[in-house]
Each structure stands twice: as C-alpha cells, then as structure tokens.
Short mmCIF file of N, CA and C and ligand atoms in Angstrom, two decimals:
data_model
loop_
_atom_site.label_atom_id
_atom_site.label_comp_id
_atom_site.label_asym_id
_atom_site.label_seq_id
_atom_site.Cartn_x
_atom_site.Cartn_y
_atom_site.Cartn_z
N MET A 1 -46.96 11.44 -58.30
CA MET A 1 -46.63 11.24 -59.79
C MET A 1 -46.56 9.66 -60.12
N ARG A 2 -46.64 9.27 -60.88
CA ARG A 2 -47.21 7.53 -60.85
C ARG A 2 -45.64 7.10 -62.37
N GLN A 3 -45.36 5.97 -62.42
CA GLN A 3 -44.10 6.11 -62.94
C GLN A 3 -44.15 4.70 -63.78
N PRO A 4 -44.91 5.10 -65.20
CA PRO A 4 -45.07 3.98 -66.34
C PRO A 4 -42.99 3.03 -66.48
N HIS A 5 -42.21 3.57 -66.17
CA HIS A 5 -40.86 3.24 -66.28
C HIS A 5 -40.81 1.84 -65.60
N LYS A 6 -41.48 2.28 -64.15
CA LYS A 6 -41.16 0.50 -63.30
C LYS A 6 -42.47 -0.18 -63.10
N CYS A 7 -43.48 -0.18 -64.06
CA CYS A 7 -44.43 -1.53 -64.59
C CYS A 7 -43.98 -1.58 -65.53
N LEU A 8 -43.31 -1.56 -66.15
CA LEU A 8 -42.65 -2.01 -67.95
C LEU A 8 -41.49 -2.33 -66.95
N GLY A 9 -40.22 -2.23 -66.13
CA GLY A 9 -39.33 -2.71 -65.31
C GLY A 9 -39.60 -3.76 -65.48
N PHE A 10 -40.87 -3.63 -64.51
CA PHE A 10 -41.62 -5.05 -63.70
C PHE A 10 -42.08 -6.01 -64.56
N PHE A 11 -42.54 -6.01 -65.95
CA PHE A 11 -42.71 -6.71 -67.06
C PHE A 11 -42.28 -7.32 -67.70
N SER A 12 -40.95 -6.31 -67.97
CA SER A 12 -40.27 -7.49 -68.72
C SER A 12 -39.08 -8.04 -67.39
N PHE A 13 -39.01 -7.72 -66.56
CA PHE A 13 -38.92 -8.94 -65.86
C PHE A 13 -39.90 -10.17 -65.55
N ILE A 14 -40.74 -10.49 -66.19
CA ILE A 14 -41.84 -11.36 -65.59
C ILE A 14 -41.33 -12.46 -66.76
N LEU A 15 -41.51 -11.41 -68.00
CA LEU A 15 -41.75 -12.18 -69.43
C LEU A 15 -40.30 -12.28 -69.50
N ILE A 16 -38.61 -12.15 -69.15
CA ILE A 16 -36.96 -12.75 -68.70
C ILE A 16 -37.63 -14.22 -68.07
N MET A 17 -38.58 -14.25 -66.84
CA MET A 17 -38.31 -15.12 -65.47
C MET A 17 -38.83 -16.86 -66.91
N ALA A 18 -40.45 -15.60 -67.14
CA ALA A 18 -41.51 -17.12 -68.08
C ALA A 18 -40.43 -17.43 -69.61
N TRP A 19 -39.63 -16.60 -69.84
CA TRP A 19 -39.22 -17.14 -71.70
C TRP A 19 -38.75 -18.44 -71.62
N PRO A 20 -37.74 -19.15 -70.55
CA PRO A 20 -37.68 -19.98 -70.74
C PRO A 20 -38.61 -21.07 -70.66
N ILE A 21 -40.10 -20.89 -70.28
CA ILE A 21 -40.55 -22.05 -69.77
C ILE A 21 -41.53 -21.96 -71.31
N LEU A 22 -42.20 -19.97 -72.18
CA LEU A 22 -42.36 -20.37 -73.14
C LEU A 22 -41.50 -20.85 -74.49
N THR A 23 -40.70 -21.10 -74.57
CA THR A 23 -39.77 -21.93 -75.56
C THR A 23 -39.41 -22.41 -75.43
N LEU A 24 -39.15 -23.43 -74.71
CA LEU A 24 -38.73 -24.91 -74.41
C LEU A 24 -39.88 -25.89 -74.87
N SER A 25 -41.49 -25.18 -74.17
CA SER A 25 -42.94 -25.76 -73.80
C SER A 25 -42.92 -26.13 -75.86
N GLN A 26 -42.78 -25.45 -76.09
CA GLN A 26 -41.60 -25.48 -77.71
C GLN A 26 -41.42 -26.09 -78.48
N ALA A 27 -40.43 -26.06 -77.69
CA ALA A 27 -39.13 -27.65 -77.52
C ALA A 27 -39.01 -28.55 -77.99
N VAL A 28 -40.83 -29.37 -77.38
CA VAL A 28 -40.63 -30.19 -77.21
C VAL A 28 -41.97 -30.39 -78.34
N PRO A 29 -41.18 -31.16 -79.60
CA PRO A 29 -42.76 -31.69 -80.38
C PRO A 29 -42.64 -32.90 -80.60
N GLY A 30 -43.96 -32.96 -80.48
CA GLY A 30 -44.85 -34.87 -81.06
C GLY A 30 -46.27 -34.29 -80.56
N ASN A 31 -46.47 -35.28 -80.38
CA ASN A 31 -48.69 -35.29 -79.97
C ASN A 31 -48.42 -37.11 -80.03
N PRO A 32 -48.61 -37.04 -77.94
CA PRO A 32 -48.94 -37.89 -77.28
C PRO A 32 -49.90 -38.83 -77.64
N GLN A 33 -51.17 -38.25 -78.23
CA GLN A 33 -51.98 -38.48 -78.71
C GLN A 33 -52.55 -39.80 -80.50
N ASN A 34 -51.85 -38.95 -81.12
CA ASN A 34 -51.20 -39.67 -83.06
C ASN A 34 -49.84 -40.62 -82.35
N GLY A 35 -49.23 -40.20 -81.63
CA GLY A 35 -47.90 -41.60 -80.69
C GLY A 35 -49.01 -42.59 -80.79
N LYS A 36 -49.96 -42.97 -79.79
CA LYS A 36 -50.70 -43.91 -78.98
C LYS A 36 -50.68 -45.12 -80.64
N ILE A 37 -50.98 -43.80 -81.76
CA ILE A 37 -51.87 -44.52 -82.44
C ILE A 37 -50.76 -45.72 -83.60
N LEU A 38 -49.66 -44.36 -83.31
CA LEU A 38 -48.61 -45.30 -84.88
C LEU A 38 -48.29 -46.25 -83.71
N PHE A 39 -47.69 -45.90 -81.98
CA PHE A 39 -47.16 -46.67 -82.08
C PHE A 39 -47.63 -48.31 -82.15
N ASP A 40 -49.32 -48.69 -81.25
CA ASP A 40 -49.24 -49.65 -81.14
C ASP A 40 -49.84 -50.61 -82.73
N LYS A 41 -49.55 -49.65 -83.99
CA LYS A 41 -49.77 -50.41 -85.69
C LYS A 41 -48.44 -50.95 -85.53
N HIS A 42 -47.30 -50.10 -85.43
CA HIS A 42 -46.24 -50.27 -86.16
C HIS A 42 -44.84 -50.48 -84.80
N CYS A 43 -45.40 -50.35 -83.88
CA CYS A 43 -44.28 -50.85 -82.80
C CYS A 43 -44.02 -51.75 -81.65
N ALA A 44 -45.86 -51.24 -81.76
CA ALA A 44 -46.09 -53.22 -80.40
C ALA A 44 -46.11 -54.44 -80.52
N ASN A 45 -45.70 -54.26 -81.43
CA ASN A 45 -45.17 -55.71 -81.25
C ASN A 45 -44.00 -56.15 -81.04
N CYS A 46 -43.20 -55.46 -81.68
CA CYS A 46 -41.62 -55.81 -81.18
C CYS A 46 -41.29 -55.23 -79.20
N HIS A 47 -42.14 -53.72 -78.62
CA HIS A 47 -41.38 -53.89 -77.85
C HIS A 47 -42.83 -53.34 -76.96
N GLY A 48 -43.52 -53.73 -77.71
CA GLY A 48 -44.41 -54.54 -75.71
C GLY A 48 -45.99 -52.76 -76.08
N GLU A 49 -46.52 -53.73 -75.64
CA GLU A 49 -48.17 -52.72 -75.97
C GLU A 49 -47.27 -51.40 -74.80
N LYS A 50 -46.38 -51.78 -74.06
CA LYS A 50 -46.46 -50.88 -72.90
C LYS A 50 -45.13 -50.34 -72.90
N GLY A 51 -44.87 -50.96 -74.25
CA GLY A 51 -42.57 -49.89 -73.92
C GLY A 51 -41.64 -51.33 -73.56
N THR A 52 -42.46 -52.80 -73.01
CA THR A 52 -41.92 -53.52 -72.13
C THR A 52 -40.30 -54.22 -72.74
N GLY A 53 -40.47 -54.37 -74.42
CA GLY A 53 -40.49 -55.35 -74.95
C GLY A 53 -40.46 -56.45 -75.09
N ASP A 54 -41.43 -56.49 -75.04
CA ASP A 54 -42.05 -57.73 -74.56
C ASP A 54 -42.54 -58.35 -75.64
N GLY A 55 -42.85 -57.56 -77.03
CA GLY A 55 -44.33 -58.15 -77.84
C GLY A 55 -44.05 -59.62 -78.59
N PRO A 56 -45.15 -58.93 -79.17
CA PRO A 56 -45.58 -60.88 -79.65
C PRO A 56 -45.19 -61.70 -80.26
N ASP A 57 -43.74 -60.40 -80.86
CA ASP A 57 -43.26 -61.07 -82.36
C ASP A 57 -41.64 -61.31 -82.18
N THR A 58 -41.45 -60.88 -80.37
CA THR A 58 -39.59 -61.28 -80.28
C THR A 58 -39.78 -62.70 -80.34
N GLN A 59 -40.83 -63.33 -79.76
CA GLN A 59 -40.13 -65.23 -80.23
C GLN A 59 -39.22 -65.08 -81.79
N PHE A 60 -39.90 -64.66 -82.83
CA PHE A 60 -39.16 -64.57 -84.05
C PHE A 60 -37.58 -64.23 -83.50
N LEU A 61 -37.50 -63.53 -83.02
CA LEU A 61 -36.34 -61.87 -82.79
C LEU A 61 -35.02 -62.35 -82.50
N LEU A 62 -34.11 -62.51 -83.35
CA LEU A 62 -32.13 -62.82 -82.30
C LEU A 62 -32.08 -61.42 -81.57
N VAL A 63 -32.18 -60.07 -81.75
CA VAL A 63 -31.93 -59.99 -81.37
C VAL A 63 -33.03 -58.33 -80.48
N GLN A 64 -33.28 -59.48 -79.69
CA GLN A 64 -34.73 -58.39 -78.80
C GLN A 64 -34.42 -56.67 -78.91
N PRO A 65 -35.89 -56.67 -78.60
CA PRO A 65 -36.55 -54.64 -79.08
C PRO A 65 -35.77 -54.78 -77.54
N ALA A 66 -35.44 -53.04 -77.08
CA ALA A 66 -35.82 -52.42 -76.24
C ALA A 66 -36.51 -52.36 -75.37
N ASN A 67 -36.51 -52.74 -74.11
CA ASN A 67 -36.83 -52.19 -73.42
C ASN A 67 -36.91 -50.80 -72.65
N PHE A 68 -38.27 -49.47 -73.12
CA PHE A 68 -37.48 -48.52 -72.99
C PHE A 68 -38.25 -48.49 -72.28
N LEU A 69 -38.55 -48.89 -70.39
CA LEU A 69 -38.38 -48.29 -69.63
C LEU A 69 -37.10 -48.87 -68.27
N SER A 70 -36.12 -49.32 -69.83
CA SER A 70 -35.04 -49.79 -68.22
C SER A 70 -34.12 -48.64 -68.18
N LEU A 71 -32.93 -48.87 -67.63
CA LEU A 71 -32.83 -47.00 -67.44
C LEU A 71 -31.69 -47.20 -68.23
N GLU A 72 -31.37 -47.82 -69.05
CA GLU A 72 -31.08 -46.92 -69.77
C GLU A 72 -30.97 -46.51 -71.14
N SER A 73 -32.54 -46.96 -71.24
CA SER A 73 -33.12 -46.36 -72.74
C SER A 73 -33.12 -45.27 -71.44
N ARG A 74 -33.84 -44.76 -70.25
CA ARG A 74 -34.59 -43.69 -69.89
C ARG A 74 -33.69 -43.46 -70.28
N SER A 75 -32.23 -43.16 -69.70
CA SER A 75 -30.89 -41.69 -69.75
C SER A 75 -30.74 -41.51 -71.11
N LYS A 76 -31.77 -41.73 -72.27
CA LYS A 76 -31.32 -41.83 -73.24
C LYS A 76 -31.86 -40.32 -73.83
N THR A 77 -31.39 -39.35 -74.86
CA THR A 77 -32.26 -38.38 -74.78
C THR A 77 -32.92 -38.54 -76.58
N ASP A 78 -34.13 -37.46 -76.33
CA ASP A 78 -34.57 -37.34 -77.13
C ASP A 78 -34.61 -37.17 -78.85
N TRP A 79 -32.99 -37.09 -78.81
CA TRP A 79 -32.37 -37.07 -79.67
C TRP A 79 -31.21 -38.01 -80.14
N GLU A 80 -31.01 -39.51 -79.34
CA GLU A 80 -30.90 -40.47 -79.51
C GLU A 80 -31.73 -41.65 -79.94
N LEU A 81 -32.23 -41.38 -79.33
CA LEU A 81 -33.64 -42.23 -80.00
C LEU A 81 -34.26 -41.82 -80.68
N MET A 82 -34.47 -40.05 -80.99
CA MET A 82 -34.41 -40.06 -82.87
C MET A 82 -33.89 -40.87 -83.74
N ASN A 83 -32.45 -40.64 -83.28
CA ASN A 83 -31.92 -41.30 -84.37
C ASN A 83 -32.57 -42.63 -84.49
N VAL A 84 -32.15 -43.47 -83.41
CA VAL A 84 -32.47 -44.58 -83.93
C VAL A 84 -33.86 -45.57 -84.42
N ILE A 85 -34.65 -43.24 -84.14
CA ILE A 85 -36.40 -44.30 -85.32
C ILE A 85 -35.84 -43.67 -86.42
N THR A 86 -34.88 -43.09 -87.10
CA THR A 86 -34.81 -42.41 -88.26
C THR A 86 -34.13 -42.83 -88.69
N TYR A 87 -32.95 -43.50 -88.92
CA TYR A 87 -32.01 -43.79 -89.68
C TYR A 87 -31.77 -45.70 -88.96
N GLY A 88 -32.87 -46.89 -87.34
CA GLY A 88 -32.36 -48.04 -87.33
C GLY A 88 -31.09 -48.49 -85.96
N ALA A 89 -30.82 -49.03 -85.93
CA ALA A 89 -29.71 -50.01 -85.30
C ALA A 89 -29.56 -50.79 -85.79
N VAL A 90 -27.91 -50.94 -85.89
CA VAL A 90 -26.82 -51.42 -87.32
C VAL A 90 -27.23 -52.90 -86.71
N PHE A 91 -27.11 -53.87 -87.81
CA PHE A 91 -27.65 -55.49 -87.31
C PHE A 91 -28.60 -55.66 -86.38
N SER A 92 -29.89 -55.22 -86.45
CA SER A 92 -30.50 -55.19 -86.09
C SER A 92 -32.33 -55.04 -86.92
N PRO A 93 -33.11 -55.59 -86.05
CA PRO A 93 -34.66 -55.65 -86.71
C PRO A 93 -35.03 -55.15 -86.99
N MET A 94 -34.23 -53.25 -85.61
CA MET A 94 -34.51 -51.96 -85.45
C MET A 94 -34.56 -51.49 -86.97
N HIS A 95 -35.42 -51.36 -88.48
CA HIS A 95 -34.66 -50.92 -89.91
C HIS A 95 -35.16 -49.30 -89.08
N GLY A 96 -34.70 -47.94 -90.19
CA GLY A 96 -35.48 -46.68 -89.32
C GLY A 96 -36.64 -46.65 -90.57
N TRP A 97 -37.44 -46.00 -89.81
CA TRP A 97 -38.70 -45.43 -90.19
C TRP A 97 -39.35 -44.38 -91.19
N SER A 98 -37.57 -43.65 -91.71
CA SER A 98 -37.85 -42.19 -92.06
C SER A 98 -38.66 -42.24 -93.78
N GLU A 99 -38.09 -43.33 -93.98
CA GLU A 99 -39.58 -43.96 -95.40
C GLU A 99 -40.92 -44.40 -94.65
N ARG A 100 -41.17 -45.08 -93.86
CA ARG A 100 -42.79 -45.36 -93.30
C ARG A 100 -43.49 -43.79 -92.92
N LEU A 101 -42.37 -43.89 -91.88
CA LEU A 101 -43.29 -41.81 -90.87
C LEU A 101 -42.89 -40.49 -91.42
N THR A 102 -43.61 -40.19 -91.93
CA THR A 102 -42.99 -38.23 -91.81
C THR A 102 -42.03 -37.74 -90.52
N GLU A 103 -41.24 -36.89 -90.17
CA GLU A 103 -40.57 -37.00 -89.05
C GLU A 103 -41.70 -36.15 -87.81
N GLU A 104 -43.07 -35.59 -88.87
CA GLU A 104 -43.88 -35.46 -88.03
C GLU A 104 -44.14 -36.45 -86.87
N GLU A 105 -44.91 -37.34 -88.05
CA GLU A 105 -45.34 -38.63 -86.96
C GLU A 105 -43.23 -39.21 -86.00
N ARG A 106 -43.71 -39.12 -86.78
CA ARG A 106 -41.85 -40.09 -85.78
C ARG A 106 -42.20 -39.05 -84.15
N TRP A 107 -41.23 -37.68 -84.49
CA TRP A 107 -41.76 -37.20 -82.98
C TRP A 107 -43.40 -37.53 -82.64
N ASP A 108 -43.98 -37.42 -83.09
CA ASP A 108 -45.46 -37.95 -82.04
C ASP A 108 -44.90 -39.34 -81.20
N VAL A 109 -44.34 -39.78 -82.44
CA VAL A 109 -44.51 -41.35 -81.27
C VAL A 109 -43.40 -41.92 -80.63
N LEU A 110 -42.13 -41.48 -81.07
CA LEU A 110 -41.28 -40.33 -79.50
C LEU A 110 -41.69 -39.83 -78.23
N ARG A 111 -42.82 -38.95 -78.91
CA ARG A 111 -43.30 -38.82 -77.49
C ARG A 111 -44.03 -39.52 -76.29
N TYR A 112 -45.15 -40.04 -77.49
CA TYR A 112 -45.69 -41.30 -76.71
C TYR A 112 -45.26 -42.64 -75.46
N ILE A 113 -43.58 -42.36 -76.16
CA ILE A 113 -42.80 -43.57 -75.66
C ILE A 113 -42.45 -42.78 -74.60
N ARG A 114 -42.21 -41.55 -74.64
CA ARG A 114 -41.63 -40.69 -73.38
C ARG A 114 -42.72 -40.84 -72.09
N ILE A 115 -43.81 -41.19 -72.44
CA ILE A 115 -45.05 -40.99 -71.31
C ILE A 115 -45.06 -41.96 -70.86
N LEU A 116 -45.00 -42.81 -71.46
CA LEU A 116 -44.88 -44.96 -71.37
C LEU A 116 -43.34 -44.43 -70.33
N ALA A 117 -42.17 -44.00 -70.75
CA ALA A 117 -41.04 -43.92 -70.27
C ALA A 117 -40.57 -42.37 -69.64
N PRO A 118 -40.41 -42.45 -68.83
CA PRO A 118 -40.26 -40.83 -69.29
C PRO A 118 -38.32 -40.55 -68.97
N PHE A 119 -38.15 -39.54 -69.75
CA PHE A 119 -36.25 -39.63 -69.27
C PHE A 119 -36.15 -39.33 -68.58
N ASN A 120 -35.43 -39.80 -67.59
CA ASN A 120 -34.58 -40.20 -66.68
C ASN A 120 -33.02 -39.84 -66.81
N PRO A 121 -32.83 -38.92 -66.66
CA PRO A 121 -31.08 -38.37 -67.07
C PRO A 121 -29.62 -38.90 -66.09
N ILE A 122 -30.24 -38.94 -64.78
CA ILE A 122 -29.63 -39.86 -63.10
C ILE A 122 -29.67 -41.20 -63.19
N ALA A 123 -30.37 -41.98 -64.52
CA ALA A 123 -30.47 -43.25 -64.23
C ALA A 123 -29.21 -44.09 -64.67
N GLN A 124 -28.52 -43.16 -66.02
CA GLN A 124 -27.07 -43.96 -65.34
C GLN A 124 -25.88 -43.47 -64.00
N LEU A 125 -26.38 -42.88 -64.19
CA LEU A 125 -25.60 -43.01 -63.05
C LEU A 125 -25.47 -43.60 -61.39
N HIS A 126 -26.76 -43.64 -61.16
CA HIS A 126 -27.24 -44.61 -60.27
C HIS A 126 -27.94 -45.20 -60.04
N PRO A 127 -26.88 -46.00 -61.20
CA PRO A 127 -27.56 -47.62 -61.52
C PRO A 127 -28.22 -48.06 -60.98
N LEU A 128 -29.73 -48.41 -60.99
CA LEU A 128 -29.80 -49.83 -59.95
C LEU A 128 -29.52 -51.36 -60.21
N PRO A 129 -29.84 -52.41 -59.63
CA PRO A 129 -29.13 -54.01 -60.11
C PRO A 129 -30.93 -53.92 -60.93
N LYS A 130 -29.90 -54.87 -62.05
CA LYS A 130 -30.68 -55.02 -62.93
C LYS A 130 -31.57 -56.01 -62.76
N THR A 131 -32.98 -55.54 -63.00
CA THR A 131 -34.56 -57.13 -62.69
C THR A 131 -33.60 -57.45 -63.72
N SER A 132 -34.92 -59.01 -63.78
CA SER A 132 -34.83 -59.79 -64.86
C SER A 132 -35.84 -58.92 -65.88
N GLY A 133 -35.50 -59.02 -67.39
CA GLY A 133 -36.55 -59.15 -68.35
C GLY A 133 -36.50 -57.54 -68.77
C1 HEC B 1 -39.43 -55.59 -85.73
C2 HEC B 1 -39.01 -55.52 -84.46
C3 HEC B 1 -39.19 -53.63 -83.93
C4 HEC B 1 -39.81 -53.11 -84.27
C5 HEC B 1 -41.63 -53.30 -85.62
C6 HEC B 1 -39.92 -51.71 -83.98
N1 HEC B 1 -38.54 -51.98 -83.28
FE1 HEC B 1 -37.20 -50.99 -82.42
N2 HEC B 1 -36.21 -51.75 -81.89
C7 HEC B 1 -36.25 -52.92 -82.13
C8 HEC B 1 -34.91 -54.25 -81.37
C9 HEC B 1 -34.40 -55.74 -82.14
C10 HEC B 1 -33.89 -52.62 -80.91
C11 HEC B 1 -33.06 -52.79 -79.99
C12 HEC B 1 -32.14 -52.58 -81.20
C13 HEC B 1 -30.16 -52.88 -81.24
O1 HEC B 1 -30.25 -52.48 -79.11
O2 HEC B 1 -29.39 -53.06 -81.46
C14 HEC B 1 -35.57 -51.60 -80.95
C15 HEC B 1 -34.32 -50.60 -80.53
C16 HEC B 1 -35.62 -49.27 -81.09
C17 HEC B 1 -34.59 -47.94 -79.97
C18 HEC B 1 -34.08 -47.61 -79.03
C19 HEC B 1 -33.74 -47.44 -77.67
C20 HEC B 1 -32.28 -48.09 -76.88
O3 HEC B 1 -32.98 -47.37 -75.54
O4 HEC B 1 -31.53 -47.26 -77.93
C21 HEC B 1 -36.02 -47.26 -80.28
C22 HEC B 1 -36.43 -45.56 -79.70
C23 HEC B 1 -37.12 -47.71 -80.95
N3 HEC B 1 -36.54 -48.72 -80.79
C24 HEC B 1 -38.23 -47.14 -80.78
C25 HEC B 1 -39.64 -48.08 -82.35
C26 HEC B 1 -40.19 -47.74 -82.60
C27 HEC B 1 -40.88 -46.02 -82.33
C28 HEC B 1 -40.74 -48.13 -84.06
C29 HEC B 1 -42.02 -48.28 -84.25
C30 HEC B 1 -42.10 -46.96 -85.46
C31 HEC B 1 -39.84 -49.70 -83.52
N4 HEC B 1 -38.78 -49.05 -82.21
C32 HEC B 1 -40.48 -50.62 -84.42
C33 HEC B 1 -37.16 -53.61 -82.31
C34 HEC B 1 -38.51 -53.35 -83.52
#
C-alpha cells in the first residue's frame, strides 16, 4: 500500500530546508544594473568609477571619500552603508540622498557598490596591513 503521508513529510522537509534560501533571496533588494547608472551619474565623481575613492572631484575635497574596496567599508553591513547614503555623514561632503533618490534607487546603488566591493564580515577581525590609498 502506498503511504502518501510519507511523501508529504519529505516535501515539507525540502520546503523547510529551502525556506531560508527563498526568504533570504527576497531580503536582498536592489537592482545593480540601475544602480550602476545612478552610481556613474551621482557618485563616481567622488568615489571613483570603481568605488576606490579617487574620482576627479576629490581634488576639491578636504574629507576624502570612502574607498569601498577598503576592509573598513567592506566589513560594514548593508544597513550601515544605507544609513550613510540616506542621511549622509556629518562634517563631510557626503550629504544624504533621501531627497534626490527614492528608497528603491538607494538600494539599487548600494547593490551595485556591493558588486564592486562585496561584503566581507571578517575583514575587521583579520585586518591586513594598510596599503597606500
Ligand atoms: C561630493 C563627493 C561625494 C559624492 C558625490 C558622494 N559621496 Fe559618498 N562619501 C563621500 C565622502 C567624503 C565620504 C566619507 C565620509 C566620512 O568618512 O566622513 C563618503 C562616504 C560614503 C559612504 C560610507 C562608506 C563607509 O565605509 O562608511 C557610502 C556608502 C557612500 N559615500 C555612498 C555614496 C553614494 C551611493 C553616492 C551617490 C549616490 C555618493 N556616496 C556620493 C563623498 C561623496
């Protein structure tokens, strides 16, 4: 005799195992293609095309832009970076973008930054010797 309830148990098991993947993939908002367009237009002059903090406008700045590829920036969470993008950083030319970019656009640009410089949570725990720049 067939036992459909065993099948059911198996499928529930698969669903439970896959759940974090399904939900986590939805928890990463932002469209990096659109983010690149926005980044090149609004951010690259300071942060540099590759996010290394050496765009052409840096010659006019007292406070230098963050290098997103630095371990310091890479170890920051999306939430931390999103806060700076939204509200800006005090006493710096990095103003908040909440009035010029929608929340969706700010996520797009953050997603693109994370492609240039992927999140690395252990960067702070194992600091490498600082290289110039
Ligand atoms: C006028 C130059 C300038 C422009 C334009 C600019 N930034 Fe910045 N940004 C800075 C500076 C300077 C800092 C460093 C602030 C500090 O350390 O006090 C910074 C810091 C940041 C940080 C924090 C990095 C970290 O490691 O804490 C993020 C994220 C960021 N900028 C994203 C953006 C995005 C996204 C845009 C475009 C929408 C943008 N910036 C446009 C100058 C700029």
